[in-house]
Amino acid sequence: MLSRMLIRIADRARANFAEAVAPFGLPIPLARALLALHEPSSMRSIADFLACDPSYVTGLADQLEERGLVTRQPGADRRIKLVILTPAGHELRERMAEAVYDHGRFAPTIPADKRVQLREILEQLLEDQDKGVRR
Amino acid sequence: MLSRMLIRIADRARANFAEAVAPFGLPIPLARALLALHEPSSMRSIADFLACDPSYVTGLADQLEERGLVTRQPGADRRIKLVILTPAGHELRERMAEAVYDHGRFAPTIPADKRVQLREILEQLLEDQDKGVRR
DNA sequence: TATTGTTATACTCTATAACTATA
DNA sequence: TATAGTTATAGAGTATAACAATA
């Protein structure tokens, strides 16, 4: 079945990610959170990006802060806290992103045209998913 | 990135599975284990199929046994225990498989030819993965 | 000595509920 | 009253290590 295949392959993709970030010594959830920070972000927007509960982001941000990778700054709306990369955080994020990209080159045996097909189909699927298409 | 898309879509596929089996009142891991039992299987082979540690299968089998869905019988090699569906287990498995199949119809908006493309590419990816192709 | 399965335990990831502060 | 974030807690899912029985 299609779903089962998708899940197996995604598991491999996750394992790839884990391998790629392992050398940096960050637990996977922290690595994911760090990579989410392409710009200063509220706790909530991080939660949305990671598809998790905001309460969970609190812990992630705490740990990134302990490691000196981010700081929290109050936003204009003072309920909001902006999570901002420190220079060290920025630098680590760059290096990690590159490692993930290099390591993540998917499916070297799949020819380029097939990969384009795959991307198109996946895009369509994600779109359906966002629109909540019944399946 | 391709991996990220794959993971998002697989998450949706997992959620689909969860929805499909929810009416049967089995926790997800038990549902997966039950569906793995297309034939009498050793603990180890179940672990292989589920891609988990054998020690974890012990707990799954215990719970399926408590629910009267399987029994354990010693194999010819008496180290081996064969997990075998009871009539109730067989019947439940049939119904669940059907529900999963129906619910799991993936991507209704994807035309049939695209779905064929997708299946082909996924098959290739799984093959690479089994062969341990560097990625 | 290697393999099957089990036990006891512990870990990772994550959510829920109740709370505080601001809006 | 509704929203952002936090705290404390709890749960699901799963692995590790040590072990017993069999090969």
Short mmCIF file of C-alpha atoms (C1' of nucleotides) in Angstrom, two decimals:
data_model
loop_
_atom_site.label_atom_id
_atom_site.label_comp_id
_atom_site.label_asym_id
_atom_site.label_seq_id
_atom_site.Cartn_x
_atom_site.Cartn_y
_atom_site.Cartn_z
CA MET A 1 0.00 0.00 0.00
CA LEU A 2 1.05 3.52 -0.82
CA SER A 3 0.78 4.83 2.74
CA ARG A 4 2.96 2.09 4.12
CA MET A 5 5.66 2.75 1.56
CA LEU A 6 5.53 6.46 2.26
CA ILE A 7 5.93 5.83 5.97
CA ARG A 8 8.89 3.51 5.51
CA ILE A 9 10.65 6.00 3.30
CA ALA A 10 9.93 8.87 5.63
CA ASP A 11 11.44 6.85 8.47
CA ARG A 12 14.59 6.59 6.44
CA ALA A 13 14.51 10.32 5.80
CA ARG A 14 14.27 10.91 9.54
CA ALA A 15 17.18 8.59 10.15
CA ASN A 16 19.13 10.54 7.55
CA PHE A 17 18.41 13.74 9.39
CA ALA A 18 19.51 12.19 12.67
CA GLU A 19 22.77 11.05 11.10
CA ALA A 20 23.39 14.45 9.57
CA VAL A 21 22.97 16.38 12.82
CA ALA A 22 24.57 13.81 15.14
CA PRO A 23 28.07 15.34 14.78
CA PHE A 24 26.79 18.63 16.18
CA GLY A 25 25.81 17.10 19.48
CA LEU A 26 22.31 18.52 19.59
CA PRO A 27 19.37 16.24 20.41
CA ILE A 28 17.09 15.88 17.38
CA PRO A 29 14.26 18.09 18.67
CA LEU A 30 16.72 20.88 19.41
CA ALA A 31 18.24 20.55 15.97
CA ARG A 32 14.80 20.80 14.42
CA ALA A 33 13.98 23.85 16.51
CA LEU A 34 17.24 25.56 15.65
CA LEU A 35 16.67 24.96 11.96
CA ALA A 36 13.20 26.44 12.30
CA LEU A 37 14.71 29.78 13.27
CA HIS A 38 15.33 31.34 9.88
CA GLU A 39 14.07 34.55 11.46
CA PRO A 40 13.13 35.78 14.93
CA SER A 41 10.00 33.83 15.82
CA SER A 42 7.38 33.78 18.50
CA MET A 43 7.00 30.63 20.55
CA ARG A 44 3.70 29.98 18.87
CA SER A 45 4.99 30.29 15.35
CA ILE A 46 7.75 27.84 16.20
CA ALA A 47 5.15 25.45 17.53
CA ASP A 48 3.20 25.82 14.31
CA PHE A 49 6.28 25.16 12.25
CA LEU A 50 7.20 22.09 14.25
CA ALA A 51 3.58 20.97 14.40
CA CYS A 52 3.69 20.60 18.16
CA ASP A 53 2.16 22.15 21.27
CA PRO A 54 3.51 25.55 22.41
CA SER A 55 4.21 24.14 25.86
CA TYR A 56 6.74 21.86 24.28
CA VAL A 57 8.50 24.76 22.62
CA THR A 58 9.12 26.32 26.01
CA GLY A 59 11.43 23.45 26.89
CA LEU A 60 13.16 23.54 23.55
CA ALA A 61 13.80 27.26 23.80
CA ASP A 62 15.05 26.84 27.37
CA GLN A 63 17.62 24.34 26.24
CA LEU A 64 18.73 26.35 23.24
CA GLU A 65 19.10 29.31 25.56
CA GLU A 66 21.17 27.30 28.06
CA ARG A 67 23.47 26.43 25.22
CA GLY A 68 23.83 30.04 24.28
CA LEU A 69 22.25 29.54 20.86
CA VAL A 70 19.21 31.80 21.26
CA THR A 71 17.86 34.59 23.42
CA ARG A 72 14.28 35.56 24.18
CA GLN A 73 13.19 39.14 23.66
CA PRO A 74 9.76 40.57 24.33
CA GLY A 75 7.94 41.66 21.18
CA ALA A 76 5.92 44.82 20.53
CA ASP A 77 2.90 42.97 21.83
CA ARG A 78 4.44 42.21 25.18
CA ARG A 79 2.70 38.86 25.52
CA ILE A 80 4.89 37.66 22.70
CA LYS A 81 8.45 36.45 23.14
CA LEU A 82 10.68 36.51 20.15
CA VAL A 83 13.26 33.76 19.98
CA ILE A 84 16.37 35.13 18.31
CA LEU A 85 19.55 33.40 17.27
CA THR A 86 22.77 34.49 18.96
CA PRO A 87 25.85 34.73 16.73
CA ALA A 88 26.85 31.26 17.93
CA GLY A 89 23.34 30.01 17.17
CA HIS A 90 23.39 31.54 13.74
CA GLU A 91 26.72 30.00 12.93
CA LEU A 92 25.71 26.56 14.17
CA ARG A 93 22.45 26.74 12.29
CA GLU A 94 24.27 27.52 9.05
CA ARG A 95 26.61 24.61 9.45
CA MET A 96 23.84 22.23 10.39
CA ALA A 97 21.65 23.29 7.51
CA GLU A 98 24.50 22.60 5.13
CA ALA A 99 25.18 19.19 6.66
CA VAL A 100 21.51 18.26 6.47
CA TYR A 101 21.35 19.37 2.89
CA ASP A 102 24.45 17.43 1.89
CA HIS A 103 23.52 14.34 3.80
CA GLY A 104 19.93 14.50 2.71
CA ARG A 105 20.50 14.19 -1.01
CA PHE A 106 17.72 11.80 -1.55
CA ALA A 107 17.63 8.86 -3.83
CA PRO A 108 20.76 9.17 -5.91
CA THR A 109 19.57 6.36 -8.17
CA ILE A 110 16.39 8.21 -9.08
CA PRO A 111 16.90 10.10 -12.32
CA ALA A 112 16.31 13.83 -12.31
CA ASP A 113 13.07 13.69 -14.27
CA LYS A 114 11.59 11.19 -11.83
CA ARG A 115 12.60 13.41 -8.99
CA VAL A 116 10.73 16.28 -10.58
CA GLN A 117 7.68 14.05 -10.89
CA LEU A 118 8.02 13.07 -7.27
CA ARG A 119 8.28 16.65 -6.12
CA GLU A 120 5.20 17.63 -8.11
CA ILE A 121 3.14 14.84 -6.68
CA LEU A 122 4.28 15.51 -3.13
CA GLU A 123 3.43 19.19 -3.57
CA GLN A 124 -0.04 18.27 -4.71
CA LEU A 125 -0.45 15.96 -1.73
CA LEU A 126 0.65 18.63 0.72
CA GLU A 127 -1.70 21.10 -0.86
CA ASP A 128 -4.63 18.70 -0.52
CA GLN A 129 -3.64 18.10 3.03
CA ASP A 130 -3.59 21.81 3.83
CA LYS A 131 -6.94 22.28 2.18
CA GLY A 132 -8.23 19.37 4.23
CA VAL A 133 -9.26 17.34 1.23
CA ARG A 134 -11.13 14.25 2.37
CA ARG A 135 -9.15 11.13 1.87
CA MET B 1 13.28 19.80 0.52
CA LEU B 2 12.13 16.41 -0.60
CA SER B 3 12.74 14.65 2.73
CA ARG B 4 10.76 17.20 4.65
CA MET B 5 7.79 16.87 2.32
CA LEU B 6 7.96 13.11 2.53
CA ILE B 7 7.93 13.26 6.32
CA ARG B 8 4.95 15.60 6.46
CA ILE B 9 2.97 13.39 4.14
CA ALA B 10 3.92 10.25 6.01
CA ASP B 11 2.71 11.89 9.22
CA ARG B 12 -0.63 12.36 7.56
CA ALA B 13 -0.64 8.74 6.45
CA ARG B 14 -0.01 7.71 10.04
CA ALA B 15 -2.86 9.88 11.24
CA ASN B 16 -5.06 8.22 8.62
CA PHE B 17 -4.14 4.84 9.97
CA ALA B 18 -4.92 5.97 13.50
CA GLU B 19 -8.34 7.21 12.40
CA ALA B 20 -9.07 4.01 10.56
CA VAL B 21 -8.31 1.72 13.49
CA ALA B 22 -9.72 3.95 16.24
CA PRO B 23 -13.22 2.42 16.03
CA PHE B 24 -11.77 -0.99 16.89
CA GLY B 25 -10.51 0.16 20.26
CA LEU B 26 -6.98 -1.19 19.87
CA PRO B 27 -4.00 1.04 20.67
CA ILE B 28 -2.04 1.80 17.51
CA PRO B 29 0.91 -0.49 18.26
CA LEU B 30 -1.45 -3.41 18.90
CA ALA B 31 -3.29 -2.69 15.68
CA ARG B 32 0.00 -2.71 13.79
CA ALA B 33 1.04 -5.95 15.42
CA LEU B 34 -2.28 -7.62 14.66
CA LEU B 35 -2.06 -6.59 11.03
CA ALA B 36 1.44 -8.02 10.88
CA LEU B 37 0.05 -11.49 11.57
CA HIS B 38 -0.89 -12.63 8.11
CA GLU B 39 0.56 -15.98 9.16
CA PRO B 40 1.86 -17.60 12.35
CA SER B 41 5.02 -15.69 13.17
CA SER B 42 7.90 -15.89 15.60
CA MET B 43 8.43 -12.99 17.95
CA ARG B 44 11.56 -12.09 16.07
CA SER B 45 9.92 -12.02 12.68
CA ILE B 46 7.23 -9.74 14.06
CA ALA B 47 9.93 -7.46 15.43
CA ASP B 48 11.56 -7.41 12.01
CA PHE B 49 8.30 -6.59 10.33
CA LEU B 50 7.53 -3.80 12.77
CA ALA B 51 11.14 -2.62 12.72
CA CYS B 52 11.40 -2.69 16.49
CA ASP B 53 13.23 -4.57 19.22
CA PRO B 54 12.03 -8.11 20.06
CA SER B 55 11.67 -7.14 23.72
CA TYR B 56 8.97 -4.74 22.68
CA VAL B 57 7.09 -7.45 20.84
CA THR B 58 6.80 -9.42 24.07
CA GLY B 59 4.59 -6.71 25.50
CA LEU B 60 2.52 -6.43 22.35
CA ALA B 61 1.94 -10.18 22.21
CA ASP B 62 1.03 -10.21 25.91
CA GLN B 63 -1.65 -7.65 25.33
CA LEU B 64 -3.03 -9.33 22.23
CA GLU B 65 -3.14 -12.55 24.20
CA GLU B 66 -4.99 -10.89 27.10
CA ARG B 67 -7.57 -9.74 24.61
CA GLY B 68 -7.99 -13.24 23.27
CA LEU B 69 -6.74 -12.29 19.82
CA VAL B 70 -3.65 -14.51 19.66
CA THR B 71 -2.07 -17.51 21.33
CA ARG B 72 1.57 -18.49 21.64
CA GLN B 73 2.66 -21.96 20.58
CA PRO B 74 6.15 -23.40 20.75
CA GLY B 75 7.66 -24.03 17.34
CA ALA B 76 9.63 -27.04 16.12
CA ASP B 77 12.76 -25.26 17.31
CA ARG B 78 11.59 -24.95 20.87
CA ARG B 79 13.29 -21.63 21.43
CA ILE B 80 10.80 -20.17 19.02
CA LYS B 81 7.29 -19.13 19.96
CA LEU B 82 4.79 -18.88 17.18
CA VAL B 83 2.18 -16.18 17.59
CA ILE B 84 -1.05 -17.42 16.08
CA LEU B 85 -4.35 -15.64 15.55
CA THR B 86 -7.39 -16.99 17.38
CA PRO B 87 -10.67 -17.03 15.44
CA ALA B 88 -11.56 -13.73 17.13
CA GLY B 89 -8.16 -12.33 16.21
CA HIS B 90 -8.51 -13.45 12.64
CA GLU B 91 -11.93 -11.90 12.34
CA LEU B 92 -10.85 -8.61 13.87
CA ARG B 93 -7.77 -8.50 11.68
CA GLU B 94 -9.90 -8.93 8.56
CA ARG B 95 -12.21 -6.13 9.52
CA MET B 96 -9.37 -3.83 10.48
CA ALA B 97 -7.48 -4.49 7.28
CA GLU B 98 -10.54 -3.57 5.30
CA ALA B 99 -11.11 -0.39 7.28
CA VAL B 100 -7.49 0.63 6.85
CA TYR B 101 -7.68 -0.05 3.16
CA ASP B 102 -10.86 1.94 2.71
CA HIS B 103 -9.78 4.82 4.91
CA GLY B 104 -6.32 4.86 3.47
CA ARG B 105 -7.26 5.68 -0.09
CA PHE B 106 -4.56 8.14 -0.61
CA ALA B 107 -4.71 11.34 -2.49
CA PRO B 108 -8.06 11.26 -4.23
CA THR B 109 -7.15 14.35 -6.21
CA ILE B 110 -4.08 12.70 -7.69
CA PRO B 111 -4.93 11.23 -11.08
CA ALA B 112 -4.37 7.54 -11.61
CA ASP B 113 -1.36 7.94 -13.85
CA LYS B 114 0.40 10.12 -11.29
CA ARG B 115 -0.32 7.56 -8.66
CA VAL B 116 1.36 4.94 -10.79
CA GLN B 117 4.38 7.21 -11.14
CA LEU B 118 4.42 7.72 -7.40
CA ARG B 119 4.26 4.02 -6.68
CA GLU B 120 7.10 3.33 -9.10
CA ILE B 121 9.34 5.93 -7.57
CA LEU B 122 8.57 4.80 -4.04
CA GLU B 123 9.34 1.23 -5.00
CA GLN B 124 12.66 2.30 -6.38
CA LEU B 125 13.41 4.22 -3.20
CA LEU B 126 12.56 1.26 -1.00
CA GLU B 127 14.73 -0.97 -3.12
CA ASP B 128 17.67 1.40 -2.80
CA GLN B 129 17.08 1.54 0.90
CA ASP B 130 17.10 -2.25 1.22
CA LYS B 131 20.23 -2.46 -0.83
CA GLY B 132 21.76 0.15 1.40
CA VAL B 133 22.48 2.56 -1.40
CA ARG B 134 24.48 5.51 -0.11
CA ARG B 135 22.48 8.65 0.07
"C1'" DT C 1 28.81 -20.28 21.94
"C1'" DA C 2 24.86 -18.15 19.47
"C1'" DT C 3 19.95 -17.41 19.28
"C1'" DT C 4 14.99 -16.86 21.04
"C1'" DG C 5 12.34 -14.83 23.99
"C1'" DT C 6 11.43 -12.38 28.52
"C1'" DT C 7 11.92 -9.14 32.44
"C1'" DA C 8 12.78 -4.96 34.59
"C1'" DT C 9 13.89 -0.60 33.88
"C1'" DA C 10 14.63 3.75 31.82
"C1'" DC C 11 14.59 6.96 28.19
"C1'" DT C 12 12.78 10.20 24.44
"C1'" DC C 13 9.32 12.83 22.67
"C1'" DT C 14 5.28 15.07 23.40
"C1'" DA C 15 0.64 16.47 25.18
"C1'" DT C 16 -2.79 18.16 28.82
"C1'" DA C 17 -4.33 21.12 32.36
"C1'" DA C 18 -3.87 24.79 35.20
"C1'" DC C 19 -1.75 29.10 35.65
"C1'" DT C 20 0.16 34.15 34.79
"C1'" DA C 21 0.59 38.17 32.11
"C1'" DT C 22 -0.86 40.92 28.77
"C1'" DA C 23 -4.31 42.48 25.32
"C1'" DT D 1 -12.81 37.58 27.47
"C1'" DA D 2 -9.10 35.75 24.46
"C1'" DT D 3 -4.27 34.99 23.49
"C1'" DA D 4 0.99 34.08 24.48
"C1'" DG D 5 3.73 31.74 27.15
"C1'" DT D 6 5.01 28.75 31.20
"C1'" DT D 7 4.87 25.04 34.71
"C1'" DA D 8 4.17 20.62 36.43
"C1'" DT D 9 2.81 16.43 35.31
"C1'" DA D 10 1.68 12.41 32.79
"C1'" DG D 11 1.50 9.39 28.94
"C1'" DA D 12 2.75 6.80 24.71
"C1'" DG D 13 6.06 4.32 22.42
"C1'" DT D 14 10.17 2.14 22.52
"C1'" DA D 15 15.01 0.66 23.69
"C1'" DT D 16 18.83 -1.38 26.71
"C1'" DA D 17 20.80 -4.75 29.60
"C1'" DA D 18 20.75 -8.82 32.01
"C1'" DC D 19 18.85 -13.22 31.98
"C1'" DA D 20 16.88 -18.20 31.04
"C1'" DA D 21 16.12 -21.80 27.89
"C1'" DT D 22 17.28 -24.08 23.90
"C1'" DA D 23 20.25 -25.04 19.95
#
